[in-house]
Coordinates of C-alpha atoms in Angstrom, one line a residue:
Chain A
M259 CA 10.9 -29.9 -0.9
L260 CA 11.7 -32.9 -3.2
R261 CA 12.0 -30.6 -6.2
A262 CA 14.5 -28.2 -4.5
R263 CA 16.8 -31.2 -3.8
A264 CA 16.3 -32.5 -7.4
I265 CA 17.5 -29.1 -8.7
L266 CA 20.4 -28.9 -6.3
S267 CA 21.8 -32.2 -7.5
R268 CA 21.6 -31.0 -11.3
R269 CA 22.7 -27.5 -10.6
A270 CA 25.7 -27.5 -13.0
F271 CA 23.5 -29.1 -15.7
A272 CA 20.7 -26.6 -15.3
R273 CA 23.1 -23.8 -15.5
G274 CA 24.5 -25.1 -18.7
Y275 CA 21.1 -25.4 -20.5
A276 CA 19.2 -22.6 -19.4
T277 CA 15.6 -23.7 -20.0
S278 CA 13.0 -21.7 -18.2
P279 CA 11.9 -23.2 -15.1
P280 CA 8.0 -24.1 -14.9
P281 CA 6.2 -21.6 -12.8
H282 CA 6.2 -22.3 -9.2
A283 CA 4.4 -19.7 -6.8
L284 CA 4.9 -19.3 -3.2
I285 CA 1.9 -17.5 -1.7
Y286 CA 2.0 -15.9 1.6
L287 CA -1.4 -17.0 3.5
E288 CA -2.6 -14.8 6.0
H289 CA -4.9 -15.6 8.9
R290 CA -6.7 -14.0 11.5
A291 CA -8.7 -15.7 14.4
G292 CA -8.1 -19.2 13.2
A293 CA -9.3 -18.6 9.7
I294 CA -7.6 -17.9 6.4
E295 CA -8.1 -14.2 5.2
S296 CA -10.3 -14.0 2.2
A297 CA -8.1 -11.6 0.5
S298 CA -5.4 -14.4 0.6
L299 CA -7.9 -16.8 -0.9
S300 CA -8.2 -14.3 -4.0
A301 CA -4.5 -14.1 -4.3
L302 CA -4.3 -17.9 -4.3
T303 CA -6.7 -17.8 -7.4
A304 CA -4.3 -15.3 -9.1
A305 CA -1.4 -17.6 -8.1
G306 CA -3.2 -20.5 -9.8
Q307 CA -3.4 -18.5 -13.1
L308 CA 0.3 -18.8 -13.6
G309 CA -0.4 -22.2 -14.5
G310 CA 2.2 -24.1 -12.2
Q311 CA 2.8 -25.4 -8.9
V312 CA 1.7 -23.4 -5.9
T313 CA 3.2 -23.6 -2.4
A314 CA 1.3 -22.0 0.5
L315 CA 3.4 -20.4 3.2
V316 CA 1.7 -20.4 6.7
V317 CA 3.5 -18.6 9.4
G318 CA 2.2 -17.7 13.0
G319 CA 2.4 -18.3 16.6
P320 CA 3.0 -21.9 17.8
D321 CA -0.7 -22.4 18.8
E322 CA -2.0 -20.9 15.5
V323 CA -0.5 -22.7 12.7
T324 CA -1.8 -26.3 12.9
A325 CA -5.6 -25.3 12.3
I326 CA -4.4 -23.0 9.4
V327 CA -2.3 -25.7 7.6
D328 CA -5.2 -28.1 8.0
Q329 CA -7.4 -25.5 6.0
A330 CA -4.6 -24.6 3.7
K331 CA -3.9 -28.2 2.4
K332 CA -7.6 -28.4 1.3
L333 CA -7.6 -25.5 -0.8
K334 CA -8.2 -25.9 -4.5
G335 CA -5.0 -25.0 -6.2
V336 CA -2.4 -25.6 -3.4
T337 CA -0.1 -28.1 -4.2
S338 CA 2.1 -28.1 -1.1
V339 CA 2.2 -26.3 2.2
L340 CA 5.1 -25.1 4.0
H341 CA 4.6 -23.9 7.6
S342 CA 6.6 -22.3 10.3
S343 CA 5.7 -21.3 13.7
S344 CA 7.5 -19.2 16.4
A345 CA 6.5 -16.9 19.2
Q346 CA 8.1 -14.2 16.9
Y347 CA 5.6 -14.9 14.2
A348 CA 2.5 -14.4 16.3
T349 CA 2.3 -10.8 15.0
P350 CA 3.6 -10.7 11.5
M351 CA 6.5 -8.1 11.3
A352 CA 8.8 -7.5 8.4
E353 CA 12.0 -7.6 10.3
T354 CA 11.4 -11.0 11.7
L355 CA 9.6 -12.6 8.7
S356 CA 12.1 -11.4 6.1
P357 CA 14.9 -13.7 7.1
L358 CA 12.7 -16.7 6.7
L359 CA 11.5 -15.7 3.3
E360 CA 15.0 -14.8 2.3
K361 CA 16.3 -18.3 3.2
L362 CA 13.3 -19.9 1.4
L363 CA 13.9 -17.9 -1.7
S364 CA 17.7 -17.8 -1.9
E365 CA 20.0 -19.8 -4.3
N366 CA 18.4 -22.9 -5.7
S367 CA 15.0 -22.1 -4.6
P368 CA 12.3 -23.6 -6.9
F369 CA 10.1 -20.5 -6.5
T370 CA 9.7 -18.3 -9.7
H371 CA 7.0 -16.1 -8.1
V372 CA 6.0 -14.7 -4.6
V373 CA 2.4 -13.8 -4.1
S374 CA 0.2 -12.2 -1.6
A375 CA -2.9 -10.2 -1.0
H376 CA -2.4 -6.5 -1.1
S377 CA -3.0 -6.3 2.6
S378 CA -1.2 -4.1 5.3
A379 CA 1.0 -6.9 6.4
A380 CA 2.0 -8.1 3.0
K381 CA 2.7 -4.6 1.7
S382 CA 5.1 -4.2 4.6
I383 CA 6.9 -7.5 4.2
L384 CA 7.2 -8.3 0.4
P385 CA 8.9 -5.1 -0.8
R386 CA 11.4 -5.5 2.0
V387 CA 12.3 -9.1 1.0
A388 CA 12.2 -8.3 -2.9
A389 CA 14.9 -5.5 -2.3
I390 CA 17.1 -8.1 -0.3
L391 CA 16.9 -10.3 -3.1
D392 CA 17.4 -7.5 -5.6
V393 CA 14.3 -7.8 -7.6
P394 CA 11.6 -5.4 -8.3
A395 CA 7.9 -6.0 -7.2
L396 CA 4.5 -5.1 -8.5
S397 CA 1.7 -4.0 -6.4
D398 CA -2.0 -4.5 -6.5
I399 CA -2.3 -6.3 -9.7
T400 CA -5.6 -6.9 -11.2
S401 CA -4.8 -9.6 -13.9
L402 CA -1.8 -11.6 -15.0
V403 CA -0.7 -13.8 -17.8
H404 CA 2.3 -16.0 -17.6
D405 CA 4.2 -17.0 -20.8
A406 CA 6.1 -20.3 -19.8
S407 CA 8.3 -20.3 -22.9
S408 CA 9.7 -16.9 -22.3
N409 CA 9.4 -17.1 -18.5
S410 CA 7.8 -13.7 -18.5
T411 CA 4.7 -12.6 -16.7
T412 CA 2.5 -9.8 -17.9
F413 CA 0.4 -8.0 -15.2
T414 CA -2.1 -5.2 -15.4
R415 CA -2.3 -2.9 -12.4
P416 CA -4.1 0.5 -11.7
I417 CA -2.0 3.6 -11.4
Y418 CA -3.0 7.2 -10.7
A419 CA -5.7 6.2 -8.3
G420 CA -7.3 3.8 -10.7
N421 CA -7.6 6.7 -13.5
A422 CA -5.2 4.6 -15.7
I423 CA -4.3 0.9 -16.1
A424 CA -0.7 -0.1 -16.8
T425 CA 0.2 -3.3 -18.5
V426 CA 3.6 -4.3 -17.2
K427 CA 6.0 -7.1 -18.2
A428 CA 8.4 -8.7 -15.8
S429 CA 10.7 -10.6 -18.2
S430 CA 12.9 -13.7 -17.5
S431 CA 15.7 -11.4 -16.3
I432 CA 13.7 -11.1 -13.0
P433 CA 14.2 -14.5 -11.6
I434 CA 11.7 -14.1 -8.9
K435 CA 8.5 -12.1 -9.6
F436 CA 7.0 -10.6 -6.4
F437 CA 3.4 -9.3 -6.6
T438 CA 0.6 -8.5 -4.5
V439 CA -3.0 -9.1 -5.6
R440 CA -6.1 -6.8 -5.7
S441 CA -8.5 -9.0 -3.9
T442 CA -11.6 -7.7 -5.6
A443 CA -10.2 -8.7 -9.1
F444 CA -10.2 -12.3 -8.3
A445 CA -12.6 -14.8 -6.8
A446 CA -11.6 -16.4 -3.6
A447 CA -10.2 -20.0 -3.9
E448 CA -12.4 -22.6 -2.4
S449 CA -11.8 -25.8 -0.6
E450 CA -11.8 -28.9 -2.5
E451 CA -13.1 -32.2 -1.4
G452 CA -10.3 -34.9 -0.9
A453 CA -7.5 -32.3 -1.8
N454 CA -4.6 -32.9 0.6
A455 CA -1.4 -31.1 -0.4
E456 CA 1.8 -32.3 0.9
V457 CA 2.7 -30.4 4.3
T458 CA 6.3 -29.6 5.3
A459 CA 7.6 -27.9 8.4
L460 CA 10.3 -25.2 8.3
D461 CA 12.3 -24.3 11.0
A462 CA 11.8 -20.8 12.1
V463 CA 14.6 -18.4 11.5
D464 CA 15.3 -16.9 14.8
V465 CA 15.9 -13.1 14.9
S466 CA 17.4 -12.5 18.3
D467 CA 18.1 -8.7 17.8
S468 CA 15.3 -7.6 15.7
P469 CA 15.4 -3.8 15.6
S470 CA 11.5 -3.6 16.1
E471 CA 9.5 -5.1 18.8
H472 CA 5.7 -5.3 18.7
V473 CA 4.0 -3.5 21.4
K474 CA 0.3 -4.0 21.0
T475 CA -2.5 -4.2 18.4
S476 CA -5.8 -2.6 18.8
L477 CA -8.4 -3.9 16.4
T478 CA -11.8 -2.2 15.9
Q479 CA -14.5 -4.4 17.1
S480 CA -17.7 -4.9 14.8
D481 CA -20.4 -7.4 14.4
R482 CA -20.8 -6.3 10.7
P483 CA -19.4 -8.0 7.7
E484 CA -15.6 -7.2 7.2
L485 CA -15.4 -4.1 4.7
G486 CA -13.0 -5.7 2.3
A487 CA -15.0 -8.9 1.9
A488 CA -18.6 -7.6 2.2
S489 CA -21.1 -8.1 -0.7
R490 CA -23.0 -4.9 0.5
I491 CA -21.5 -1.6 1.6
V492 CA -23.4 1.4 3.1
S493 CA -20.9 4.4 3.1
G494 CA -21.2 7.8 4.4
G495 CA -19.4 11.0 3.9
R496 CA -19.0 14.5 5.3
A497 CA -22.6 15.3 4.9
L498 CA -23.4 12.9 8.1
K499 CA -22.4 15.9 10.3
N500 CA -20.9 13.9 13.3
A501 CA -20.2 10.6 14.6
E502 CA -23.6 10.3 16.4
T503 CA -25.6 11.0 13.4
F504 CA -23.2 8.9 11.3
E505 CA -24.2 5.9 13.4
A506 CA -27.8 6.7 14.0
T507 CA -28.3 7.2 10.2
L508 CA -26.2 4.6 8.5
Y509 CA -26.1 1.6 11.0
P510 CA -29.9 0.8 10.9
L511 CA -29.8 0.8 7.0
A512 CA -26.7 -1.4 7.2
D513 CA -28.3 -3.6 9.5
V514 CA -31.5 -4.1 7.2
L515 CA -29.2 -4.8 4.2
G516 CA -26.8 -7.1 6.1
A517 CA -24.1 -4.6 4.9
A518 CA -20.7 -3.4 6.1
V519 CA -20.3 0.3 6.9
G520 CA -17.7 2.4 5.0
A521 CA -16.8 6.0 4.9
S522 CA -15.2 8.7 2.8
R523 CA -11.9 10.2 3.8
A524 CA -13.8 13.4 4.7
A525 CA -15.9 11.4 7.2
V526 CA -13.0 9.7 8.6
D527 CA -10.8 12.8 8.9
A528 CA -13.6 14.6 10.6
G529 CA -13.8 11.8 13.2
Y530 CA -17.2 10.4 12.4
A531 CA -15.9 7.0 11.5
D532 CA -12.8 4.8 12.3
N533 CA -9.9 5.0 10.0
S534 CA -10.2 1.3 9.2
L535 CA -13.6 2.0 7.5
Q536 CA -12.3 4.3 4.9
V537 CA -12.7 3.4 1.2
G538 CA -10.6 4.9 -1.4
Q539 CA -7.1 5.2 -2.8
T540 CA -5.6 5.4 0.6
G541 CA -7.9 3.3 2.5
K542 CA -9.6 -0.1 1.3
V543 CA -10.5 -0.9 -2.3
V544 CA -14.0 -2.7 -2.4
A545 CA -16.0 -4.1 -5.1
P546 CA -19.3 -5.3 -3.5
E547 CA -22.6 -6.2 -5.1
L548 CA -24.0 -3.1 -3.8
Y549 CA -22.2 0.2 -2.8
M550 CA -24.5 3.0 -1.3
A551 CA -22.8 6.2 -1.2
L552 CA -24.6 8.5 1.3
G553 CA -23.6 12.2 1.3
I554 CA -20.4 11.4 -0.6
S555 CA -19.5 13.8 -3.4
G556 CA -17.4 11.5 -5.3
A557 CA -13.7 12.7 -5.2
I558 CA -11.3 10.7 -7.6
Q559 CA -9.6 9.2 -4.5
H560 CA -12.7 7.7 -3.1
L561 CA -14.0 6.4 -6.6
A562 CA -10.7 4.7 -6.8
G563 CA -11.7 2.6 -4.1
M564 CA -15.3 1.6 -5.1
K565 CA -15.9 2.2 -8.8
D566 CA -15.7 -1.6 -9.5
S567 CA -18.8 -2.2 -7.5
K568 CA -21.7 -4.0 -9.4
L569 CA -24.4 -1.5 -8.4
I570 CA -23.6 1.8 -7.1
V571 CA -26.4 3.9 -5.5
A572 CA -25.9 7.5 -4.6
V573 CA -28.0 9.8 -2.5
N574 CA -26.8 13.3 -2.4
K575 CA -28.3 16.8 -2.2
D576 CA -26.1 18.3 -4.8
P577 CA -27.3 17.3 -8.4
D578 CA -23.9 18.1 -9.8
A579 CA -21.8 15.8 -7.4
P580 CA -19.4 13.6 -9.4
I581 CA -20.6 10.6 -7.7
F582 CA -23.7 10.7 -10.0
Q583 CA -21.5 10.3 -13.0
V584 CA -20.6 6.7 -12.0
A585 CA -23.7 5.8 -9.9
D586 CA -26.3 3.4 -11.5
V587 CA -29.0 4.8 -9.3
G588 CA -29.0 8.3 -8.1
L589 CA -31.3 10.1 -5.9
V590 CA -31.0 13.9 -5.5
A591 CA -32.4 14.4 -1.9
D592 CA -31.7 15.1 1.6
L593 CA -30.1 11.8 3.1
F594 CA -31.5 12.5 6.5
Q595 CA -35.2 12.1 5.0
V596 CA -34.2 9.4 2.4
V597 CA -32.2 7.1 4.7
P598 CA -34.8 6.5 7.3
E599 CA -37.6 6.1 4.7
L600 CA -35.5 3.6 2.8
T601 CA -34.6 1.8 6.0
E602 CA -38.4 1.5 6.9
K603 CA -39.4 0.3 3.5
L604 CA -36.9 -2.2 3.2
K605 CA -37.8 -3.7 6.5
A606 CA -41.4 -4.1 5.4
Chain B
M241 CA 29.0 1.8 15.4
R242 CA 27.6 4.9 16.8
P243 CA 29.1 6.9 19.5
S244 CA 27.4 6.6 22.8
S245 CA 27.6 10.1 23.9
A246 CA 24.3 12.2 23.4
R247 CA 24.4 12.7 19.9
L248 CA 22.1 14.8 17.7
L249 CA 19.5 13.4 15.3
H250 CA 19.9 13.6 11.5
I251 CA 16.7 13.1 9.4
L252 CA 16.4 12.5 5.8
V253 CA 13.1 13.0 3.9
P254 CA 12.9 11.6 0.4
V255 CA 10.3 13.6 -1.6
K256 CA 8.7 13.1 -5.2
R257 CA 7.3 15.5 -7.7
A258 CA 4.1 14.1 -8.8
V259 CA 1.0 15.1 -10.8
D260 CA -1.2 17.2 -8.5
Y261 CA -3.7 15.1 -6.6
A262 CA -6.6 17.1 -7.9
V263 CA -5.7 16.8 -11.5
K264 CA -8.0 14.6 -13.7
I265 CA -5.3 12.7 -15.5
R266 CA -5.5 11.9 -19.3
V267 CA -3.9 8.9 -20.9
N268 CA -1.9 10.0 -24.1
P269 CA -3.1 8.7 -27.5
Q270 CA 0.3 6.8 -27.9
Q271 CA -0.8 4.7 -24.8
T272 CA 2.6 5.1 -23.5
G273 CA 1.7 7.0 -20.3
I274 CA -0.4 10.1 -19.3
D275 CA -0.4 13.7 -20.3
L276 CA 2.2 15.3 -18.0
N277 CA 1.8 18.8 -19.2
V278 CA -0.4 19.5 -16.1
K279 CA 0.1 20.8 -12.7
H280 CA 2.6 19.0 -10.5
S281 CA 3.3 19.2 -6.8
M282 CA 4.9 17.3 -3.9
N283 CA 3.3 13.9 -3.5
P284 CA 0.8 14.5 -0.5
F285 CA 2.3 11.6 1.6
D286 CA 5.8 13.3 1.3
E287 CA 4.2 16.6 2.4
I288 CA 3.3 14.7 5.5
A289 CA 6.8 13.2 5.9
V290 CA 8.4 16.7 5.6
E291 CA 5.9 18.2 8.1
E292 CA 6.6 15.3 10.4
A293 CA 10.3 15.9 10.3
V294 CA 9.8 19.5 11.2
R295 CA 7.5 18.8 13.9
I296 CA 10.0 16.4 15.4
R297 CA 12.4 19.3 15.5
D298 CA 9.6 21.5 17.0
R299 CA 9.3 19.0 19.8
L300 CA 13.0 18.1 20.3
K301 CA 14.5 21.6 19.5
D302 CA 18.3 21.4 19.0
K303 CA 18.5 17.6 19.4
V304 CA 17.7 17.6 15.7
K305 CA 20.9 18.5 14.0
S306 CA 19.8 18.4 10.3
I307 CA 16.6 17.8 8.2
K308 CA 17.8 17.1 4.7
V309 CA 15.3 16.3 1.9
V310 CA 16.2 14.5 -1.3
T311 CA 14.6 14.0 -4.6
I312 CA 15.3 11.9 -7.7
G313 CA 13.8 13.3 -10.8
P314 CA 14.1 15.7 -13.8
T315 CA 15.3 19.5 -13.6
K316 CA 11.7 20.6 -12.3
S317 CA 11.8 18.4 -9.3
Q318 CA 13.9 21.2 -7.9
E319 CA 10.6 23.1 -7.4
T320 CA 9.5 20.2 -4.8
L321 CA 12.8 20.5 -3.0
R322 CA 12.3 24.3 -2.6
T323 CA 8.7 23.5 -1.2
A324 CA 10.1 21.2 1.2
L325 CA 12.9 23.8 2.2
A326 CA 10.1 26.4 2.8
M327 CA 8.3 24.1 5.0
G328 CA 11.3 23.9 7.3
A329 CA 13.9 21.5 6.0
D330 CA 17.6 22.7 6.0
S331 CA 19.1 21.6 2.9
A332 CA 18.5 19.4 -0.1
I333 CA 20.1 16.9 -2.4
H334 CA 18.7 16.7 -6.0
V335 CA 19.7 13.5 -7.9
E336 CA 19.0 14.8 -11.4
I337 CA 17.8 12.5 -14.1
P338 CA 17.4 13.6 -17.8
D339 CA 13.8 14.9 -18.6
S340 CA 13.6 12.1 -21.2
A341 CA 14.6 9.3 -18.9
P342 CA 11.9 6.9 -17.8
A343 CA 10.7 7.3 -14.2
P344 CA 12.8 5.1 -11.9
E345 CA 11.3 2.2 -10.2
P346 CA 11.0 1.9 -6.3
L347 CA 14.0 -0.4 -6.1
G348 CA 16.1 2.1 -8.2
V349 CA 15.1 4.9 -5.8
A350 CA 15.7 2.8 -2.8
K351 CA 19.2 2.1 -3.9
A352 CA 19.9 5.9 -4.6
I353 CA 18.8 6.8 -1.2
Q354 CA 21.0 3.9 0.2
A355 CA 23.9 5.6 -1.6
V356 CA 22.8 9.1 -0.2
L357 CA 22.8 7.5 3.3
A358 CA 26.3 6.0 2.8
R359 CA 27.6 9.5 1.7
Q360 CA 26.0 11.2 4.6
K361 CA 27.7 8.7 7.0
E362 CA 31.1 9.3 5.4
K363 CA 30.6 13.0 6.1
G364 CA 30.0 12.1 9.7
E365 CA 26.3 13.0 9.4
A366 CA 24.8 9.5 9.6
V367 CA 21.2 9.6 9.3
D368 CA 19.1 8.3 12.2
I369 CA 15.6 8.5 10.7
V370 CA 14.4 8.3 7.1
I371 CA 10.8 9.4 6.8
L372 CA 9.0 8.7 3.5
G373 CA 5.5 8.8 2.1
K374 CA 3.8 5.5 2.3
Q375 CA 3.1 5.7 -1.4
A376 CA 3.4 8.0 -4.5
I377 CA -0.1 9.0 -5.8
D378 CA 1.3 8.3 -9.4
D379 CA 2.4 4.9 -9.6
D380 CA 0.7 3.7 -6.4
A381 CA 3.4 1.3 -5.6
G382 CA 3.9 1.7 -1.9
Q383 CA 7.3 0.1 -1.9
T384 CA 10.2 2.5 -1.7
G385 CA 10.3 2.7 2.3
Q386 CA 10.2 -1.0 2.7
M387 CA 12.8 -1.6 0.1
L388 CA 15.2 0.9 1.5
A389 CA 14.6 -0.7 5.1
G390 CA 15.6 -4.1 3.4
L391 CA 18.6 -2.8 1.7
M392 CA 19.9 -1.1 4.9
G393 CA 18.7 -4.0 7.2
W394 CA 17.0 -1.2 9.4
A395 CA 13.8 -1.3 11.4
Q396 CA 10.9 -0.1 9.4
A397 CA 7.6 1.3 10.7
T398 CA 5.1 1.7 7.7
F399 CA 1.8 3.5 7.5
A400 CA 2.6 5.5 10.6
S401 CA -0.1 7.5 12.2
K402 CA 2.1 8.5 15.3
V403 CA 5.7 8.8 15.9
D404 CA 7.1 9.4 19.3
I405 CA 10.8 9.6 19.5
D406 CA 12.9 9.1 22.7
V407 CA 16.4 10.5 21.7
E408 CA 18.2 9.2 24.7
A409 CA 17.1 5.7 24.3
K410 CA 17.4 6.0 20.5
T411 CA 14.0 4.4 19.9
A412 CA 10.8 5.4 18.5
N413 CA 7.3 4.3 19.4
V414 CA 5.1 4.3 16.3
T415 CA 1.5 3.6 15.8
R416 CA 0.7 2.1 12.5
E417 CA -2.5 1.9 10.6
I418 CA -3.1 -1.8 9.7
D419 CA -6.2 -3.7 8.2
G420 CA -8.8 -3.5 10.9
G421 CA -7.2 -1.2 13.4
L422 CA -3.9 0.0 14.8
E423 CA -0.6 -1.5 15.9
E424 CA 2.1 -0.1 17.9
L425 CA 5.9 -0.9 17.5
K426 CA 8.8 0.1 19.4
C427 CA 11.7 0.5 16.9
K428 CA 15.3 1.2 17.4
F429 CA 17.4 3.7 15.5
P430 CA 18.3 3.9 12.6
L431 CA 14.7 3.6 11.4
I432 CA 12.7 3.9 8.3
V433 CA 9.2 5.5 8.7
T434 CA 6.5 5.6 6.1
T435 CA 3.6 8.0 6.5
D436 CA 0.0 7.6 6.7
L437 CA -2.5 10.4 5.9
R438 CA -3.3 10.5 9.6
L439 CA 0.1 11.4 10.8
N440 CA -0.3 15.2 10.6
E441 CA -1.9 18.0 8.6
P442 CA 1.2 19.7 6.7
R443 CA 1.6 23.4 7.1
Y444 CA 1.5 26.0 4.2
A445 CA 4.8 27.6 3.6
S446 CA 4.6 31.2 4.4
L447 CA 6.0 33.9 2.0
P448 CA 8.9 34.8 4.1
N449 CA 10.0 31.1 4.4
I450 CA 9.5 30.7 0.7
M451 CA 12.0 33.7 0.2
K452 CA 14.4 32.1 2.8
A453 CA 14.2 28.7 1.1
K454 CA 15.7 30.2 -2.1
K455 CA 18.8 30.7 -0.1
K456 CA 19.0 27.2 1.2
P457 CA 21.5 24.9 -0.4
I458 CA 20.6 22.2 -3.0
E459 CA 23.4 19.9 -3.9
K460 CA 23.1 18.5 -7.3
L461 CA 24.1 14.9 -8.1
S462 CA 23.6 12.5 -10.9
A463 CA 22.9 8.6 -10.7
S464 CA 26.4 7.9 -11.7
D465 CA 27.8 10.1 -8.9
L466 CA 26.0 7.6 -6.6
G467 CA 26.9 4.7 -8.5
V468 CA 23.3 3.4 -9.0
D469 CA 21.5 2.4 -12.0
L470 CA 18.0 3.8 -12.4
T471 CA 17.0 1.9 -15.5
P472 CA 13.7 0.4 -15.0
R473 CA 13.7 -3.4 -14.8
L474 CA 9.8 -3.8 -15.5
E475 CA 8.6 -3.1 -19.0
T476 CA 5.6 -1.1 -19.3
L477 CA 3.9 -2.3 -22.4
K478 CA 1.0 0.2 -22.4
V479 CA -1.2 2.5 -20.3
E480 CA -5.0 2.7 -20.9
E481 CA -7.9 4.4 -19.8
P482 CA -9.9 2.2 -17.3
P483 CA -13.3 0.9 -18.7
K484 CA -15.9 4.0 -18.4
R485 CA -18.6 3.6 -16.2
V486 CA -21.9 5.2 -17.5
G487 CA -24.0 6.6 -14.8
G488 CA -27.7 5.0 -14.7
G489 CA -29.6 8.1 -14.4
K490 CA -31.5 9.4 -11.4
V491 CA -34.7 8.3 -9.7
E492 CA -37.2 10.6 -8.2
S493 CA -38.2 9.0 -4.9
V494 CA -37.3 6.3 -2.4
D495 CA -39.9 3.9 -3.9
E496 CA -38.3 4.1 -7.3
L497 CA -35.1 3.6 -5.6
I498 CA -36.3 0.4 -4.0
A499 CA -37.7 -0.8 -7.2
K500 CA -34.5 -0.4 -8.8
L501 CA -32.6 -2.3 -5.9
A502 CA -35.3 -5.0 -6.3
E503 CA -34.6 -5.3 -9.9
A504 CA -30.8 -6.0 -9.0
G505 CA -32.2 -8.6 -6.5
I506 CA -31.2 -6.6 -3.5
T507 CA -34.0 -6.6 -0.6
G508 CA -33.7 -6.3 3.1
V509 CA -32.3 -9.0 5.0
K510 CA -35.1 -10.6 7.4
A511 CA -33.5 -10.5 10.7

């Protein structure tokens, strides 16, 4: 917070000579079960590409924050860590976290950018804060370039379900540039031996009359890799017929491959798979090493969620299914014959 | 604040006219945007929002005093309002912008809706619940609802898959879709809800309802009537086609498929 104070004391001076401030990103680091989310680590890599300082913000319940701060201060690219804990922060909610961010980003703040993963929590919180500060925000960016001399940042982001890529410039007239990062477009930042960023505690901003309260969270339990971070994904569509065959057919193959299980919207809507497994424009965007699309036709909304995968394998009865236009390896066949055979042969 | 006597709910649903979800879009040769000379329809998430408003009235009957839809867009956006009216909304506001004007950004839209909310309050029809789609399928920003909640200082329940309203207590229990599962919130009125796909299945408007919708009132306003500036603050430098993926052709058998996988270094994991 030394910088903030320095700016404060030279405020009049700084106003007189409007040189652009060096980039200083505030990244909202998310964590779950004592570990930093991998999507946040990808966002950190993106923040590092701005070419300036990166301050990590860690918030959570009183018993959570210490362990996360220890991990955060060792991350490559993090120059300082701010943390704040409160019972209110145990479940991140926009109404209770906004006042903290607002205070942190209000007048004389050193921060030029606010960064996070494009996660469900950050998607709820960041735009709320941006609006309070009267600045626009960018969602789901896939690349960025910062020009320090003009204090402008240029981003690319997919629009129309990934069927077009927009290049968008946030100029110096936007004093704080808010953006969320598509995690599959950036490698995850790693821990660095010997790194030890400066750690500062922040007082929680108590919101005594929040208009919303958290009732409960129910997470889908799974032993498989997390869908968003998995290097291999086996995904099923409507052709799987019902929840039982979805499991019986896909899970053994996923186990043999050490893969996460995904689903098309059709499979989710029909109740074969949980909502949290949905891949696509309205679900998760993934880019694994291997994406196996089984009984998925390949609607544009689904392709939006997986077409950046390295190797796409499709099995479908319909030779004209659009999925074959993007698949590296396609097999026109009945998946109920192919998948068990594939599972057996991969086991061998 | 609000009178404490049993008051009736006013619901506002902002909707957007967008390129139809099934259209394969094309980037224009000047790389300034996409070819908009294609079929448009109501943003799918907004249809869900309108449907939810109508269902809330189906459940609560005459405790819902009004369902108003609002759109900000060129002349043709009026069609989208008519669709919403045919689905069961009572009246509409069209904040018209010139056909040549650039599409407003979420923050501009949120400010316009904020001004509409202030106007409704002045008229004694203060809005209790605003239901929006969680994102528009054209710009995929997913920000407007949250921004509006921030500007108003209201409760926000994003990505809702279930909304349970208690009129007497002036609260709503909302189930939200979050990464990895579900979350339930209890929110006080006034409240902003953004809809997820799972919230409901929108109805088709019947012909009689489409006919009736033609008689429902649409109020026309301009950005200056509302005192808002809708000029984009972010500059779109260009719009491009994404890199084309070339299909790698087909294989004939599982063995060939496994060979291709092995070529890419993918084999089974020994348990």
